[in-house]
């Protein structure tokens, strides 16, 4: 599967707050929060769904990955989305291992798996 997604009883803001706290424990920071609903509506488009994208990064891991293979920079920073579907809040991400497989590099696959496991832990703890 390309993604890892969970459902939570938390609302969007509670899920994001919990996610930010759990990411800090793994030394991941939120570089940017992008509110797609706000952006689309700001451009005059009809979009009523809550959909937020968080770009997250662990500087040490980013350095390690880029030192190993610069092409991995195409996949940085990692994205985690928090959105509403069928009146339920979902938290998900594209799996780093799914993306890194495109590089056909065994060492990178191992690094991606390590990062993916940590991010999945953060998402599970936040749901």
PDB file of C-alpha atoms in Angstrom:
ATOM      1  CA  UNK A   1       0.000   0.000   0.000  1.00  0.00           C
ATOM      2  CA  UNK A   2       1.132   3.505  -0.819  1.00  0.00           C
ATOM      3  CA  UNK A   3      -0.231   5.054   2.372  1.00  0.00           C
ATOM      4  CA  UNK A   4      -0.714   4.549   6.072  1.00  0.00           C
ATOM      5  CA  UNK A   5      -3.980   6.079   7.323  1.00  0.00           C
ATOM      6  CA  UNK A   6      -5.868   5.832  10.612  1.00  0.00           C
ATOM      7  CA  UNK A   7      -9.193   7.155  11.863  1.00  0.00           C
ATOM      8  CA  UNK A   8      -9.577   9.049  15.119  1.00  0.00           C
ATOM      9  CA  UNK A   9     -12.413  10.354  17.256  1.00  0.00           C
ATOM     10  CA  UNK A  10     -10.481  13.615  17.692  1.00  0.00           C
ATOM     11  CA  UNK A  11     -11.400  16.685  15.703  1.00  0.00           C
ATOM     12  CA  UNK A  12      -8.920  18.118  13.187  1.00  0.00           C
ATOM     13  CA  UNK A  13      -7.273  20.560  15.595  1.00  0.00           C
ATOM     14  CA  UNK A  14      -6.995  18.006  18.414  1.00  0.00           C
ATOM     15  CA  UNK A  15      -5.448  15.491  16.028  1.00  0.00           C
ATOM     16  CA  UNK A  16      -2.902  18.039  14.785  1.00  0.00           C
ATOM     17  CA  UNK A  17      -2.008  19.113  18.322  1.00  0.00           C
ATOM     18  CA  UNK A  18      -1.521  15.498  19.392  1.00  0.00           C
ATOM     19  CA  UNK A  19       0.470  14.771  16.247  1.00  0.00           C
ATOM     20  CA  UNK A  20       2.788  17.733  16.835  1.00  0.00           C
ATOM     21  CA  UNK A  21       3.444  16.564  20.403  1.00  0.00           C
ATOM     22  CA  UNK A  22       4.200  13.001  19.313  1.00  0.00           C
ATOM     23  CA  UNK A  23       6.408  14.154  16.444  1.00  0.00           C
ATOM     24  CA  UNK A  24       8.495  16.226  18.891  1.00  0.00           C
ATOM     25  CA  UNK A  25       9.175  13.073  20.904  1.00  0.00           C
ATOM     26  CA  UNK A  26      10.746  11.594  17.764  1.00  0.00           C
ATOM     27  CA  UNK A  27      12.598  14.858  17.052  1.00  0.00           C
ATOM     28  CA  UNK A  28      10.461  15.701  14.023  1.00  0.00           C
ATOM     29  CA  UNK A  29       9.393  19.293  13.629  1.00  0.00           C
ATOM     30  CA  UNK A  30       6.500  20.682  11.628  1.00  0.00           C
ATOM     31  CA  UNK A  31       8.050  22.952   9.017  1.00  0.00           C
ATOM     32  CA  UNK A  32       4.797  24.063   7.475  1.00  0.00           C
ATOM     33  CA  UNK A  33       1.039  23.590   7.814  1.00  0.00           C
ATOM     34  CA  UNK A  34      -0.973  24.006   4.651  1.00  0.00           C
ATOM     35  CA  UNK A  35      -4.750  24.429   4.922  1.00  0.00           C
ATOM     36  CA  UNK A  36      -6.031  23.315   1.530  1.00  0.00           C
ATOM     37  CA  UNK A  37      -9.648  24.265   2.264  1.00  0.00           C
ATOM     38  CA  UNK A  38      -8.632  27.808   3.181  1.00  0.00           C
ATOM     39  CA  UNK A  39      -6.365  28.146   0.143  1.00  0.00           C
ATOM     40  CA  UNK A  40      -8.950  26.878  -2.337  1.00  0.00           C
ATOM     41  CA  UNK A  41     -11.738  28.978  -0.874  1.00  0.00           C
ATOM     42  CA  UNK A  42      -9.388  31.969  -0.896  1.00  0.00           C
ATOM     43  CA  UNK A  43      -9.098  31.466  -4.638  1.00  0.00           C
ATOM     44  CA  UNK A  44     -12.860  31.461  -5.066  1.00  0.00           C
ATOM     45  CA  UNK A  45     -13.227  27.689  -5.351  1.00  0.00           C
ATOM     46  CA  UNK A  46     -16.002  25.707  -3.702  1.00  0.00           C
ATOM     47  CA  UNK A  47     -14.286  23.272  -1.313  1.00  0.00           C
ATOM     48  CA  UNK A  48     -15.846  22.551   2.085  1.00  0.00           C
ATOM     49  CA  UNK A  49     -13.753  19.602   3.277  1.00  0.00           C
ATOM     50  CA  UNK A  50     -11.191  20.038   6.037  1.00  0.00           C
ATOM     51  CA  UNK A  51      -7.823  18.964   4.620  1.00  0.00           C
ATOM     52  CA  UNK A  52      -4.527  20.007   6.192  1.00  0.00           C
ATOM     53  CA  UNK A  53      -1.043  19.016   5.094  1.00  0.00           C
ATOM     54  CA  UNK A  54       1.840  19.049   7.548  1.00  0.00           C
ATOM     55  CA  UNK A  55       5.376  18.943   6.208  1.00  0.00           C
ATOM     56  CA  UNK A  56       7.580  17.331   8.837  1.00  0.00           C
ATOM     57  CA  UNK A  57      11.302  16.831   9.127  1.00  0.00           C
ATOM     58  CA  UNK A  58      13.903  15.416  11.459  1.00  0.00           C
ATOM     59  CA  UNK A  59      17.115  17.316  10.583  1.00  0.00           C
ATOM     60  CA  UNK A  60      19.442  14.459  11.546  1.00  0.00           C
ATOM     61  CA  UNK A  61      17.496  11.973   9.447  1.00  0.00           C
ATOM     62  CA  UNK A  62      17.320  14.397   6.516  1.00  0.00           C
ATOM     63  CA  UNK A  63      21.092  14.849   6.645  1.00  0.00           C
ATOM     64  CA  UNK A  64      21.643  11.093   6.807  1.00  0.00           C
ATOM     65  CA  UNK A  65      19.346  10.451   3.863  1.00  0.00           C
ATOM     66  CA  UNK A  66      20.818  13.223   1.710  1.00  0.00           C
ATOM     67  CA  UNK A  67      24.387  12.138   2.473  1.00  0.00           C
ATOM     68  CA  UNK A  68      23.474   8.668   1.249  1.00  0.00           C
ATOM     69  CA  UNK A  69      21.587   9.651  -1.911  1.00  0.00           C
ATOM     70  CA  UNK A  70      20.765  13.221  -2.978  1.00  0.00           C
ATOM     71  CA  UNK A  71      17.860  11.996  -5.101  1.00  0.00           C
ATOM     72  CA  UNK A  72      16.047  11.190  -1.858  1.00  0.00           C
ATOM     73  CA  UNK A  73      15.702  14.952  -1.439  1.00  0.00           C
ATOM     74  CA  UNK A  74      12.871  14.754  -3.960  1.00  0.00           C
ATOM     75  CA  UNK A  75      10.812  13.083  -1.214  1.00  0.00           C
ATOM     76  CA  UNK A  76      11.669  15.542   1.564  1.00  0.00           C
ATOM     77  CA  UNK A  77      10.135  16.763   3.765  1.00  0.00           C
ATOM     78  CA  UNK A  78       7.746  14.018   4.760  1.00  0.00           C
ATOM     79  CA  UNK A  79       4.048  14.839   4.496  1.00  0.00           C
ATOM     80  CA  UNK A  80       1.325  13.938   6.964  1.00  0.00           C
ATOM     81  CA  UNK A  81      -2.275  14.840   6.189  1.00  0.00           C
ATOM     82  CA  UNK A  82      -5.153  15.376   8.573  1.00  0.00           C
ATOM     83  CA  UNK A  83      -8.542  15.482   6.920  1.00  0.00           C
ATOM     84  CA  UNK A  84     -12.226  14.859   7.377  1.00  0.00           C
ATOM     85  CA  UNK A  85     -14.064  12.177   5.460  1.00  0.00           C
ATOM     86  CA  UNK A  86     -17.589  10.948   6.194  1.00  0.00           C
ATOM     87  CA  UNK A  87     -17.618  13.069   9.371  1.00  0.00           C
ATOM     88  CA  UNK A  88     -14.536  11.255  10.692  1.00  0.00           C
ATOM     89  CA  UNK A  89     -11.034  12.638  11.169  1.00  0.00           C
ATOM     90  CA  UNK A  90      -8.275  10.756   9.396  1.00  0.00           C
ATOM     91  CA  UNK A  91      -4.509  11.030   9.813  1.00  0.00           C
ATOM     92  CA  UNK A  92      -2.290   9.600   7.121  1.00  0.00           C
ATOM     93  CA  UNK A  93       0.856   9.793   5.077  1.00  0.00           C
ATOM     94  CA  UNK A  94       2.440   8.380   1.971  1.00  0.00           C
ATOM     95  CA  UNK A  95       4.785   5.658   3.171  1.00  0.00           C
ATOM     96  CA  UNK A  96       8.443   6.660   2.852  1.00  0.00           C
ATOM     97  CA  UNK A  97       9.231   3.089   1.785  1.00  0.00           C
ATOM     98  CA  UNK A  98       6.763   3.313  -1.110  1.00  0.00           C
ATOM     99  CA  UNK A  99       8.414   6.489  -2.359  1.00  0.00           C
ATOM    100  CA  UNK A 100      12.023   5.445  -1.798  1.00  0.00           C
ATOM    101  CA  UNK A 101      11.520   2.196  -3.731  1.00  0.00           C
ATOM    102  CA  UNK A 102      11.668   4.364  -6.841  1.00  0.00           C
ATOM    103  CA  UNK A 103      15.395   4.880  -6.177  1.00  0.00           C
ATOM    104  CA  UNK A 104      16.200   1.155  -6.244  1.00  0.00           C
ATOM    105  CA  UNK A 105      18.743   1.553  -3.407  1.00  0.00           C
ATOM    106  CA  UNK A 106      18.824  -1.024  -0.586  1.00  0.00           C
ATOM    107  CA  UNK A 107      20.517   1.257   1.960  1.00  0.00           C
ATOM    108  CA  UNK A 108      17.878   3.925   1.290  1.00  0.00           C
ATOM    109  CA  UNK A 109      15.107   1.370   1.749  1.00  0.00           C
ATOM    110  CA  UNK A 110      16.468   0.576   5.220  1.00  0.00           C
ATOM    111  CA  UNK A 111      16.680   4.248   6.155  1.00  0.00           C
ATOM    112  CA  UNK A 112      13.157   4.850   4.839  1.00  0.00           C
ATOM    113  CA  UNK A 113      11.803   1.903   6.838  1.00  0.00           C
ATOM    114  CA  UNK A 114      13.319   3.301  10.034  1.00  0.00           C
ATOM    115  CA  UNK A 115      11.755   6.734   9.409  1.00  0.00           C
ATOM    116  CA  UNK A 116       8.432   5.192   8.378  1.00  0.00           C
ATOM    117  CA  UNK A 117       8.246   3.119  11.564  1.00  0.00           C
ATOM    118  CA  UNK A 118       8.821   6.211  13.687  1.00  0.00           C
ATOM    119  CA  UNK A 119       6.221   8.271  11.821  1.00  0.00           C
ATOM    120  CA  UNK A 120       3.664   5.461  11.988  1.00  0.00           C
ATOM    121  CA  UNK A 121       4.254   5.345  15.746  1.00  0.00           C
ATOM    122  CA  UNK A 122       3.551   9.072  15.955  1.00  0.00           C
ATOM    123  CA  UNK A 123       0.369   8.741  13.922  1.00  0.00           C
ATOM    124  CA  UNK A 124      -0.885   5.775  15.961  1.00  0.00           C
ATOM    125  CA  UNK A 125      -0.183   7.609  19.228  1.00  0.00           C
ATOM    126  CA  UNK A 126      -2.079  10.626  17.928  1.00  0.00           C
ATOM    127  CA  UNK A 127      -5.247   8.791  16.919  1.00  0.00           C
TER     128      UNK A 127
END
